[in-house]
Amino acid sequence: MIHSLFLINASGDIFLEKHWKSVVSRSVCDYFFEAQERATEPENVPPVIPTPHHYLISVLRHRIYFVAVIQSEVPPLFVIEFLHRVVDTFQDYFGVCTEAAIKDNVVVVYELLEEMLDNGFPLATESNILKELIKPPTILRTMVNTITGSTNVGEQLPTGQLSVVPWRRTGVKYTNNEAYFDVVEEIDAIIDKSGSTITAEIQGVIDACVKLTGMPDLTLSFMNPRLLDDVSFHPCVRFKRWEAERILSFIPPDGNFRLLSYHVSSQNLVAIPVYVKHNITFREGSSQGRFDLTLGPKQTMGKAVESVLVSSQLPRGVLNANLNPSQGTYTFDPVTKLLTWDVGKINPQKLPSLKGTMNLQAGASKPDENPTINIQFKIQQMAISGTQLHTHPHTLQLQSQSSSSQLTTA
């Protein structure tokens, strides 16, 4: 399936390549570089690029392009999902997935890629299995390997590799058994100047951290499963039972994993827990613009809105901004034109606001449209969509549920 993999940094340099079936020349990446030049933004490079003899399928993560070379037609999403799994594995092993981290652990990187693909086809992609095959790098292990000439590759076949649940190793033991489920939701909404919601939809995921002894069989149910559209599951979930009963039944991997992702469409009533009153104006023929933004909590059921971070990509014609925050601090990057306001926790008794003026470059015309405002915030023990998980008493005690949301207004 996948013949070669190229890793390309933000400067356009190929700093790592791996070939499985046959060596593909680096010159095939010229088609990718041409598409990159035509793209206005780094993330706008087409994910699938056809060439006379190959297909190039790529993802952009952490300012690194992961480019897979395919010689025959395959489902593109299958390759894209595998590339994301590669990035997640690197991040799990090294803490971060950066060019420096990959170069510092290049031997482990090649060992991982060799195990994750067998002759170009995915083989072992679960973190638990890989960590039994290839030990994560540590300072002590690196020193021992350097002195003795040994590698991080394990001597025995992983216990779960040949079982019906390859995502979980056998013999797991914990003194304290616990499981945490985090509901993380991102809201895409259009809000008018008065703070009223015109339209809103949600993309959500449920991330799990399960530390249970043995081979637990868990059952979770939703209070309102009909809200969820386009649900995508971890392979551990029994899909037939979900189709029939809308119940999640699964034997979980050990440790951290993403249980499912979902979508809540704009047809359902989405109650946004914050309101935004904004007035961003530019006058025709004037070198100044007005910026006025106020935030406040709404329908939070008494929960605190924390870790609030506001960002806005201002028009290119803006030279600088002279703003006064009532709470927190703001920064403006004159090169990227990105305005960032770190609000922190919202106090309902004294609503945070950011007001002031923006100066335009000499001769710059009035921007055609107002910038969008991006708001990130966290509300513990609350999901914006109303999604609620229920555990069955004989299986598991649900200990934590939190939500982190992102809102875009125009």
PDB file of N, CA, C and O in Angstrom, residues 272-345:
ATOM      1  N   ILE A 272     -24.828  27.781  23.689  1.00  0.00           N
ATOM      2  CA  ILE A 272     -23.441  28.192  23.896  1.00  0.00           C
ATOM      3  C   ILE A 272     -23.304  28.810  25.283  1.00  0.00           C
ATOM      4  O   ILE A 272     -24.074  29.706  25.645  1.00  0.00           O
ATOM      5  N   PRO A 273     -22.350  28.349  26.088  1.00  0.00           N
ATOM      6  CA  PRO A 273     -22.265  28.791  27.485  1.00  0.00           C
ATOM      7  C   PRO A 273     -21.599  30.147  27.692  1.00  0.00           C
ATOM      8  O   PRO A 273     -21.431  30.570  28.820  1.00  0.00           O
ATOM      9  N   VAL A 274     -21.176  30.804  26.644  1.00  0.00           N
ATOM     10  CA  VAL A 274     -20.645  32.161  26.771  1.00  0.00           C
ATOM     11  C   VAL A 274     -21.293  33.038  25.707  1.00  0.00           C
ATOM     12  O   VAL A 274     -21.718  32.545  24.655  1.00  0.00           O
ATOM     13  N   TYR A 275     -21.399  34.313  26.007  1.00  0.00           N
ATOM     14  CA  TYR A 275     -21.877  35.235  24.975  1.00  0.00           C
ATOM     15  C   TYR A 275     -20.781  36.245  24.672  1.00  0.00           C
ATOM     16  O   TYR A 275     -19.933  36.557  25.516  1.00  0.00           O
ATOM     17  N   VAL A 276     -20.800  36.724  23.454  1.00  0.00           N
ATOM     18  CA  VAL A 276     -19.775  37.649  22.973  1.00  0.00           C
ATOM     19  C   VAL A 276     -20.471  38.864  22.374  1.00  0.00           C
ATOM     20  O   VAL A 276     -21.278  38.732  21.455  1.00  0.00           O
ATOM     21  N   LYS A 277     -20.164  40.018  22.910  1.00  0.00           N
ATOM     22  CA  LYS A 277     -20.633  41.270  22.308  1.00  0.00           C
ATOM     23  C   LYS A 277     -19.426  41.943  21.671  1.00  0.00           C
ATOM     24  O   LYS A 277     -18.445  42.241  22.358  1.00  0.00           O
ATOM     25  N   HIS A 278     -19.488  42.136  20.375  1.00  0.00           N
ATOM     26  CA  HIS A 278     -18.322  42.649  19.669  1.00  0.00           C
ATOM     27  C   HIS A 278     -18.707  43.782  18.716  1.00  0.00           C
ATOM     28  O   HIS A 278     -19.795  43.777  18.132  1.00  0.00           O
ATOM     29  N   ASN A 279     -17.815  44.708  18.597  1.00  0.00           N
ATOM     30  CA  ASN A 279     -18.002  45.827  17.665  1.00  0.00           C
ATOM     31  C   ASN A 279     -16.627  46.175  17.090  1.00  0.00           C
ATOM     32  O   ASN A 279     -15.839  46.886  17.721  1.00  0.00           O
ATOM     33  N   ILE A 280     -16.343  45.629  15.921  1.00  0.00           N
ATOM     34  CA  ILE A 280     -15.055  45.866  15.255  1.00  0.00           C
ATOM     35  C   ILE A 280     -15.356  46.616  13.963  1.00  0.00           C
ATOM     36  O   ILE A 280     -15.972  46.062  13.042  1.00  0.00           O
ATOM     37  N   THR A 281     -14.964  47.876  13.908  1.00  0.00           N
ATOM     38  CA  THR A 281     -15.333  48.716  12.768  1.00  0.00           C
ATOM     39  C   THR A 281     -14.120  49.435  12.198  1.00  0.00           C
ATOM     40  O   THR A 281     -13.179  49.773  12.925  1.00  0.00           O
ATOM     41  N   PHE A 282     -14.162  49.654  10.883  1.00  0.00           N
ATOM     42  CA  PHE A 282     -13.160  50.457  10.175  1.00  0.00           C
ATOM     43  C   PHE A 282     -13.907  51.493   9.338  1.00  0.00           C
ATOM     44  O   PHE A 282     -14.808  51.138   8.566  1.00  0.00           O
ATOM     45  N   ARG A 283     -13.545  52.742   9.510  1.00  0.00           N
ATOM     46  CA  ARG A 283     -14.216  53.805   8.755  1.00  0.00           C
ATOM     47  C   ARG A 283     -13.527  54.043   7.425  1.00  0.00           C
ATOM     48  O   ARG A 283     -12.304  54.003   7.331  1.00  0.00           O
ATOM     49  N   GLU A 284     -14.340  54.324   6.428  1.00  0.00           N
ATOM     50  CA  GLU A 284     -13.805  54.619   5.099  1.00  0.00           C
ATOM     51  C   GLU A 284     -13.042  55.936   5.139  1.00  0.00           C
ATOM     52  O   GLU A 284     -13.528  56.943   5.655  1.00  0.00           O
ATOM     53  N   GLY A 285     -11.800  55.939   4.629  1.00  0.00           N
ATOM     54  CA  GLY A 285     -10.985  57.138   4.584  1.00  0.00           C
ATOM     55  C   GLY A 285     -10.287  57.464   5.887  1.00  0.00           C
ATOM     56  O   GLY A 285      -9.587  58.474   5.975  1.00  0.00           O
ATOM     57  N   SER A 286     -10.472  56.637   6.924  1.00  0.00           N
ATOM     58  CA  SER A 286      -9.817  56.884   8.215  1.00  0.00           C
ATOM     59  C   SER A 286      -8.684  55.886   8.407  1.00  0.00           C
ATOM     60  O   SER A 286      -8.728  54.763   7.913  1.00  0.00           O
ATOM     61  N   SER A 287      -7.653  56.312   9.122  1.00  0.00           N
ATOM     62  CA  SER A 287      -6.499  55.441   9.368  1.00  0.00           C
ATOM     63  C   SER A 287      -6.649  54.668  10.671  1.00  0.00           C
ATOM     64  O   SER A 287      -5.719  53.996  11.099  1.00  0.00           O
ATOM     65  N   GLN A 288      -7.829  54.776  11.304  1.00  0.00           N
ATOM     66  CA  GLN A 288      -8.056  54.085  12.556  1.00  0.00           C
ATOM     67  C   GLN A 288      -9.306  53.221  12.494  1.00  0.00           C
ATOM     68  O   GLN A 288     -10.214  53.471  11.712  1.00  0.00           O
ATOM     69  N   GLY A 289      -9.305  52.191  13.328  1.00  0.00           N
ATOM     70  CA  GLY A 289     -10.474  51.334  13.491  1.00  0.00           C
ATOM     71  C   GLY A 289     -10.769  51.165  14.972  1.00  0.00           C
ATOM     72  O   GLY A 289      -9.919  51.421  15.832  1.00  0.00           O
ATOM     73  N   ARG A 290     -11.977  50.739  15.277  1.00  0.00           N
ATOM     74  CA  ARG A 290     -12.408  50.579  16.665  1.00  0.00           C
ATOM     75  C   ARG A 290     -12.556  49.092  16.991  1.00  0.00           C
ATOM     76  O   ARG A 290     -13.121  48.329  16.211  1.00  0.00           O
ATOM     77  N   PHE A 291     -12.034  48.701  18.169  1.00  0.00           N
ATOM     78  CA  PHE A 291     -12.133  47.305  18.615  1.00  0.00           C
ATOM     79  C   PHE A 291     -12.784  47.298  19.993  1.00  0.00           C
ATOM     80  O   PHE A 291     -12.281  47.920  20.935  1.00  0.00           O
ATOM     81  N   ASP A 292     -13.922  46.616  20.105  1.00  0.00           N
ATOM     82  CA  ASP A 292     -14.670  46.579  21.366  1.00  0.00           C
ATOM     83  C   ASP A 292     -15.223  45.172  21.544  1.00  0.00           C
ATOM     84  O   ASP A 292     -16.028  44.702  20.735  1.00  0.00           O
ATOM     85  N   LEU A 293     -14.770  44.480  22.593  1.00  0.00           N
ATOM     86  CA  LEU A 293     -15.163  43.084  22.792  1.00  0.00           C
ATOM     87  C   LEU A 293     -15.444  42.832  24.271  1.00  0.00           C
ATOM     88  O   LEU A 293     -14.657  43.212  25.140  1.00  0.00           O
ATOM     89  N   THR A 294     -16.591  42.217  24.557  1.00  0.00           N
ATOM     90  CA  THR A 294     -16.966  41.880  25.931  1.00  0.00           C
ATOM     91  C   THR A 294     -17.424  40.430  25.981  1.00  0.00           C
ATOM     92  O   THR A 294     -18.189  39.972  25.104  1.00  0.00           O
ATOM     93  N   LEU A 295     -16.966  39.700  27.006  1.00  0.00           N
ATOM     94  CA  LEU A 295     -17.338  38.300  27.193  1.00  0.00           C
ATOM     95  C   LEU A 295     -18.165  38.146  28.454  1.00  0.00           C
ATOM     96  O   LEU A 295     -18.037  38.931  29.397  1.00  0.00           O
ATOM     97  N   GLY A 296     -19.007  37.102  28.482  1.00  0.00           N
ATOM     98  CA  GLY A 296     -19.775  36.816  29.687  1.00  0.00           C
ATOM     99  C   GLY A 296     -20.295  35.392  29.674  1.00  0.00           C
ATOM    100  O   GLY A 296     -20.485  34.808  28.609  1.00  0.00           O
ATOM    101  N   PRO A 297     -20.534  34.800  30.846  1.00  0.00           N
ATOM    102  CA  PRO A 297     -21.072  33.433  30.904  1.00  0.00           C
ATOM    103  C   PRO A 297     -22.568  33.413  30.639  1.00  0.00           C
ATOM    104  O   PRO A 297     -23.284  34.383  30.896  1.00  0.00           O
ATOM    105  N   LYS A 298     -23.060  32.293  30.110  1.00  0.00           N
ATOM    106  CA  LYS A 298     -24.481  32.151  29.812  1.00  0.00           C
ATOM    107  C   LYS A 298     -24.838  30.660  29.837  1.00  0.00           C
ATOM    108  O   LYS A 298     -24.201  29.856  29.156  1.00  0.00           O
ATOM    109  N   GLN A 299     -25.814  30.296  30.612  1.00  0.00           N
ATOM    110  CA  GLN A 299     -26.291  28.911  30.687  1.00  0.00           C
ATOM    111  C   GLN A 299     -25.153  27.943  31.022  1.00  0.00           C
ATOM    112  O   GLN A 299     -24.940  26.938  30.336  1.00  0.00           O
ATOM    113  N   THR A 300     -24.410  28.259  32.072  1.00  0.00           N
ATOM    114  CA  THR A 300     -23.306  27.385  32.495  1.00  0.00           C
ATOM    115  C   THR A 300     -23.694  26.515  33.684  1.00  0.00           C
ATOM    116  O   THR A 300     -22.848  25.793  34.213  1.00  0.00           O
ATOM    117  N   MET A 301     -24.949  26.570  34.127  1.00  0.00           N
ATOM    118  CA  MET A 301     -25.437  25.778  35.259  1.00  0.00           C
ATOM    119  C   MET A 301     -24.567  25.979  36.503  1.00  0.00           C
ATOM    120  O   MET A 301     -24.293  25.044  37.250  1.00  0.00           O
ATOM    121  N   GLY A 302     -24.104  27.219  36.677  1.00  0.00           N
ATOM    122  CA  GLY A 302     -23.311  27.548  37.851  1.00  0.00           C
ATOM    123  C   GLY A 302     -21.852  27.166  37.752  1.00  0.00           C
ATOM    124  O   GLY A 302     -21.083  27.419  38.687  1.00  0.00           O
ATOM    125  N   LYS A 303     -21.433  26.558  36.638  1.00  0.00           N
ATOM    126  CA  LYS A 303     -20.033  26.154  36.473  1.00  0.00           C
ATOM    127  C   LYS A 303     -19.194  27.361  36.052  1.00  0.00           C
ATOM    128  O   LYS A 303     -19.657  28.247  35.331  1.00  0.00           O
ATOM    129  N   ALA A 304     -17.944  27.387  36.510  1.00  0.00           N
ATOM    130  CA  ALA A 304     -17.040  28.488  36.180  1.00  0.00           C
ATOM    131  C   ALA A 304     -16.456  28.295  34.788  1.00  0.00           C
ATOM    132  O   ALA A 304     -16.113  27.181  34.382  1.00  0.00           O
ATOM    133  N   VAL A 305     -16.353  29.401  34.046  1.00  0.00           N
ATOM    134  CA  VAL A 305     -15.702  29.395  32.730  1.00  0.00           C
ATOM    135  C   VAL A 305     -14.244  29.777  32.942  1.00  0.00           C
ATOM    136  O   VAL A 305     -13.930  30.900  33.345  1.00  0.00           O
ATOM    137  N   GLU A 306     -13.338  28.836  32.672  1.00  0.00           N
ATOM    138  CA  GLU A 306     -11.927  29.021  32.996  1.00  0.00           C
ATOM    139  C   GLU A 306     -11.061  28.935  31.747  1.00  0.00           C
ATOM    140  O   GLU A 306     -11.524  28.550  30.664  1.00  0.00           O
ATOM    141  N   SER A 307      -9.796  29.293  31.926  1.00  0.00           N
ATOM    142  CA  SER A 307      -8.774  29.183  30.863  1.00  0.00           C
ATOM    143  C   SER A 307      -9.245  29.812  29.563  1.00  0.00           C
ATOM    144  O   SER A 307      -9.097  29.229  28.486  1.00  0.00           O
ATOM    145  N   VAL A 308      -9.839  30.999  29.656  1.00  0.00           N
ATOM    146  CA  VAL A 308     -10.372  31.675  28.474  1.00  0.00           C
ATOM    147  C   VAL A 308      -9.226  32.330  27.698  1.00  0.00           C
ATOM    148  O   VAL A 308      -8.426  33.080  28.264  1.00  0.00           O
ATOM    149  N   LEU A 309      -9.163  32.014  26.421  1.00  0.00           N
ATOM    150  CA  LEU A 309      -8.143  32.598  25.539  1.00  0.00           C
ATOM    151  C   LEU A 309      -8.818  33.055  24.257  1.00  0.00           C
ATOM    152  O   LEU A 309      -9.441  32.261  23.554  1.00  0.00           O
ATOM    153  N   VAL A 310      -8.712  34.346  23.967  1.00  0.00           N
ATOM    154  CA  VAL A 310      -9.329  34.936  22.776  1.00  0.00           C
ATOM    155  C   VAL A 310      -8.238  35.255  21.764  1.00  0.00           C
ATOM    156  O   VAL A 310      -7.196  35.822  22.119  1.00  0.00           O
ATOM    157  N   SER A 311      -8.462  34.876  20.520  1.00  0.00           N
ATOM    158  CA  SER A 311      -7.520  35.221  19.447  1.00  0.00           C
ATOM    159  C   SER A 311      -8.304  35.693  18.231  1.00  0.00           C
ATOM    160  O   SER A 311      -9.419  35.243  17.983  1.00  0.00           O
ATOM    161  N   SER A 312      -7.698  36.591  17.493  1.00  0.00           N
ATOM    162  CA  SER A 312      -8.346  37.137  16.299  1.00  0.00           C
ATOM    163  C   SER A 312      -7.285  37.484  15.265  1.00  0.00           C
ATOM    164  O   SER A 312      -6.286  38.139  15.582  1.00  0.00           O
ATOM    165  N   GLN A 313      -7.500  37.007  14.047  1.00  0.00           N
ATOM    166  CA  GLN A 313      -6.595  37.315  12.943  1.00  0.00           C
ATOM    167  C   GLN A 313      -7.050  38.624  12.309  1.00  0.00           C
ATOM    168  O   GLN A 313      -7.996  38.656  11.533  1.00  0.00           O
ATOM    169  N   LEU A 314      -6.362  39.714  12.658  1.00  0.00           N
ATOM    170  CA  LEU A 314      -6.762  41.030  12.155  1.00  0.00           C
ATOM    171  C   LEU A 314      -6.356  41.196  10.693  1.00  0.00           C
ATOM    172  O   LEU A 314      -5.456  40.505  10.203  1.00  0.00           O
ATOM    173  N   PRO A 315      -7.002  42.106   9.978  1.00  0.00           N
ATOM    174  CA  PRO A 315      -6.675  42.331   8.562  1.00  0.00           C
ATOM    175  C   PRO A 315      -5.206  42.725   8.364  1.00  0.00           C
ATOM    176  O   PRO A 315      -4.563  43.278   9.268  1.00  0.00           O
ATOM    177  N   ARG A 316      -4.692  42.443   7.177  1.00  0.00           N
ATOM    178  CA  ARG A 316      -3.279  42.714   6.883  1.00  0.00           C
ATOM    179  C   ARG A 316      -2.931  44.192   6.945  1.00  0.00           C
ATOM    180  O   ARG A 316      -1.779  44.566   7.173  1.00  0.00           O
ATOM    181  N   GLY A 317      -3.939  45.033   6.734  1.00  0.00           N
ATOM    182  CA  GLY A 317      -3.672  46.464   6.735  1.00  0.00           C
ATOM    183  C   GLY A 317      -3.474  47.061   8.118  1.00  0.00           C
ATOM    184  O   GLY A 317      -3.092  48.226   8.240  1.00  0.00           O
ATOM    185  N   VAL A 318      -3.720  46.298   9.177  1.00  0.00           N
ATOM    186  CA  VAL A 318      -3.573  46.824  10.539  1.00  0.00           C
ATOM    187  C   VAL A 318      -2.091  46.917  10.890  1.00  0.00           C
ATOM    188  O   VAL A 318      -1.345  45.944  10.794  1.00  0.00           O
ATOM    189  N   LEU A 319      -1.664  48.106  11.301  1.00  0.00           N
ATOM    190  CA  LEU A 319      -0.258  48.342  11.644  1.00  0.00           C
ATOM    191  C   LEU A 319       0.012  47.973  13.098  1.00  0.00           C
ATOM    192  O   LEU A 319       0.976  47.268  13.413  1.00  0.00           O
ATOM    193  N   ASN A 320      -0.809  48.449  14.003  1.00  0.00           N
ATOM    194  CA  ASN A 320      -0.667  48.117  15.422  1.00  0.00           C
ATOM    195  C   ASN A 320      -2.017  48.307  16.105  1.00  0.00           C
ATOM    196  O   ASN A 320      -2.970  48.836  15.524  1.00  0.00           O
ATOM    197  N   ALA A 321      -2.086  47.854  17.360  1.00  0.00           N
ATOM    198  CA  ALA A 321      -3.326  47.967  18.124  1.00  0.00           C
ATOM    199  C   ALA A 321      -3.018  48.543  19.494  1.00  0.00           C
ATOM    200  O   ALA A 321      -2.054  48.136  20.153  1.00  0.00           O
ATOM    201  N   ASN A 322      -3.821  49.513  19.907  1.00  0.00           N
ATOM    202  CA  ASN A 322      -3.681  50.134  21.219  1.00  0.00           C
ATOM    203  C   ASN A 322      -4.951  49.827  22.020  1.00  0.00           C
ATOM    204  O   ASN A 322      -5.950  50.538  21.924  1.00  0.00           O
ATOM    205  N   LEU A 323      -4.891  48.736  22.795  1.00  0.00           N
ATOM    206  CA  LEU A 323      -6.084  48.236  23.460  1.00  0.00           C
ATOM    207  C   LEU A 323      -5.897  48.251  24.978  1.00  0.00           C
ATOM    208  O   LEU A 323      -4.775  48.256  25.486  1.00  0.00           O
ATOM    209  N   ASN A 324      -7.024  48.246  25.676  1.00  0.00           N
ATOM    210  CA  ASN A 324      -7.015  48.271  27.136  1.00  0.00           C
ATOM    211  C   ASN A 324      -7.867  47.125  27.665  1.00  0.00           C
ATOM    212  O   ASN A 324      -9.098  47.193  27.609  1.00  0.00           O
ATOM    213  N   PRO A 325      -7.244  46.059  28.203  1.00  0.00           N
ATOM    214  CA  PRO A 325      -8.031  44.947  28.746  1.00  0.00           C
ATOM    215  C   PRO A 325      -8.435  45.224  30.193  1.00  0.00           C
ATOM    216  O   PRO A 325      -7.638  45.720  30.994  1.00  0.00           O
ATOM    217  N   SER A 326      -9.677  44.921  30.541  1.00  0.00           N
ATOM    218  CA  SER A 326     -10.122  45.068  31.930  1.00  0.00           C
ATOM    219  C   SER A 326      -9.633  43.913  32.787  1.00  0.00           C
ATOM    220  O   SER A 326      -9.664  43.990  34.014  1.00  0.00           O
ATOM    221  N   GLN A 327      -9.178  42.851  32.124  1.00  0.00           N
ATOM    222  CA  GLN A 327      -8.709  41.667  32.827  1.00  0.00           C
ATOM    223  C   GLN A 327      -7.726  40.922  31.929  1.00  0.00           C
ATOM    224  O   GLN A 327      -7.906  40.854  30.725  1.00  0.00           O
ATOM    225  N   GLY A 328      -6.673  40.363  32.512  1.00  0.00           N
ATOM    226  CA  GLY A 328      -5.717  39.593  31.736  1.00  0.00           C
ATOM    227  C   GLY A 328      -4.767  40.471  30.935  1.00  0.00           C
ATOM    228  O   GLY A 328      -4.674  41.690  31.146  1.00  0.00           O
ATOM    229  N   THR A 329      -4.081  39.853  29.982  1.00  0.00           N
ATOM    230  CA  THR A 329      -3.108  40.555  29.141  1.00  0.00           C
ATOM    231  C   THR A 329      -3.346  40.216  27.677  1.00  0.00           C
ATOM    232  O   THR A 329      -3.897  39.160  27.356  1.00  0.00           O
ATOM    233  N   TYR A 330      -2.925  41.128  26.798  1.00  0.00           N
ATOM    234  CA  TYR A 330      -3.074  40.866  25.360  1.00  0.00           C
ATOM    235  C   TYR A 330      -1.739  41.106  24.665  1.00  0.00           C
ATOM    236  O   TYR A 330      -0.874  41.849  25.147  1.00  0.00           O
ATOM    237  N   THR A 331      -1.572  40.465  23.526  1.00  0.00           N
ATOM    238  CA  THR A 331      -0.404  40.677  22.672  1.00  0.00           C
ATOM    239  C   THR A 331      -0.869  40.818  21.231  1.00  0.00           C
ATOM    240  O   THR A 331      -1.884  40.219  20.842  1.00  0.00           O
ATOM    241  N   PHE A 332      -0.117  41.597  20.457  1.00  0.00           N
ATOM    242  CA  PHE A 332      -0.404  41.743  19.031  1.00  0.00           C
ATOM    243  C   PHE A 332       0.898  41.558  18.258  1.00  0.00           C
ATOM    244  O   PHE A 332       1.884  42.264  18.527  1.00  0.00           O
ATOM    245  N   ASP A 333       0.892  40.607  17.350  1.00  0.00           N
ATOM    246  CA  ASP A 333       2.070  40.336  16.519  1.00  0.00           C
ATOM    247  C   ASP A 333       1.957  41.157  15.234  1.00  0.00           C
ATOM    248  O   ASP A 333       1.088  40.874  14.400  1.00  0.00           O
ATOM    249  N   PRO A 334       2.811  42.175  15.041  1.00  0.00           N
ATOM    250  CA  PRO A 334       2.686  43.029  13.850  1.00  0.00           C
ATOM    251  C   PRO A 334       3.026  42.309  12.546  1.00  0.00           C
ATOM    252  O   PRO A 334       2.703  42.812  11.474  1.00  0.00           O
ATOM    253  N   VAL A 335       3.683  41.161  12.646  1.00  0.00           N
ATOM    254  CA  VAL A 335       4.041  40.412  11.433  1.00  0.00           C
ATOM    255  C   VAL A 335       2.889  39.525  10.987  1.00  0.00           C
ATOM    256  O   VAL A 335       2.433  39.584   9.844  1.00  0.00           O
ATOM    257  N   THR A 336       2.393  38.687  11.892  1.00  0.00           N
ATOM    258  CA  THR A 336       1.303  37.765  11.543  1.00  0.00           C
ATOM    259  C   THR A 336      -0.076  38.399  11.697  1.00  0.00           C
ATOM    260  O   THR A 336      -1.077  37.823  11.265  1.00  0.00           O
ATOM    261  N   LYS A 337      -0.145  39.593  12.351  1.00  0.00           N
ATOM    262  CA  LYS A 337      -1.399  40.312  12.620  1.00  0.00           C
ATOM    263  C   LYS A 337      -2.327  39.521  13.541  1.00  0.00           C
ATOM    264  O   LYS A 337      -3.557  39.673  13.474  1.00  0.00           O
ATOM    265  N   LEU A 338      -1.759  38.681  14.390  1.00  0.00           N
ATOM    266  CA  LEU A 338      -2.567  37.875  15.301  1.00  0.00           C
ATOM    267  C   LEU A 338      -2.690  38.573  16.653  1.00  0.00           C
ATOM    268  O   LEU A 338      -1.692  38.880  17.305  1.00  0.00           O
ATOM    269  N   LEU A 339      -3.930  38.823  17.064  1.00  0.00           N
ATOM    270  CA  LEU A 339      -4.220  39.418  18.366  1.00  0.00           C
ATOM    271  C   LEU A 339      -4.609  38.304  19.330  1.00  0.00           C
ATOM    272  O   LEU A 339      -5.503  37.499  19.035  1.00  0.00           O
ATOM    273  N   THR A 340      -3.950  38.233  20.474  1.00  0.00           N
ATOM    274  CA  THR A 340      -4.231  37.203  21.477  1.00  0.00           C
ATOM    275  C   THR A 340      -4.508  37.866  22.815  1.00  0.00           C
ATOM    276  O   THR A 340      -3.748  38.721  23.265  1.00  0.00           O
ATOM    277  N   TRP A 341      -5.594  37.451  23.452  1.00  0.00           N
ATOM    278  CA  TRP A 341      -5.989  38.002  24.750  1.00  0.00           C
ATOM    279  C   TRP A 341      -6.172  36.851  25.728  1.00  0.00           C
ATOM    280  O   TRP A 341      -7.081  36.037  25.574  1.00  0.00           O
ATOM    281  N   ASP A 342      -5.298  36.783  26.721  1.00  0.00           N
ATOM    282  CA  ASP A 342      -5.365  35.743  27.741  1.00  0.00           C
ATOM    283  C   ASP A 342      -6.222  36.259  28.890  1.00  0.00           C
ATOM    284  O   ASP A 342      -5.778  37.057  29.713  1.00  0.00           O
ATOM    285  N   VAL A 343      -7.463  35.795  28.946  1.00  0.00           N
ATOM    286  CA  VAL A 343      -8.430  36.326  29.913  1.00  0.00           C
ATOM    287  C   VAL A 343      -8.335  35.608  31.257  1.00  0.00           C
ATOM    288  O   VAL A 343      -8.388  36.217  32.318  1.00  0.00           O
ATOM    289  N   GLY A 344      -8.194  34.286  31.204  1.00  0.00           N
ATOM    290  CA  GLY A 344      -8.193  33.511  32.445  1.00  0.00           C
ATOM    291  C   GLY A 344      -9.607  33.091  32.811  1.00  0.00           C
ATOM    292  O   GLY A 344     -10.362  32.611  31.974  1.00  0.00           O
ATOM    293  N   LYS A 345      -9.996  33.308  34.058  1.00  0.00           N
ATOM    294  CA  LYS A 345     -11.309  32.900  34.554  1.00  0.00           C
ATOM    295  C   LYS A 345     -12.277  34.079  34.493  1.00  0.00           C
ATOM    296  O   LYS A 345     -11.937  35.196  34.865  1.00  0.00           O
TER     297      LYS A 345
END
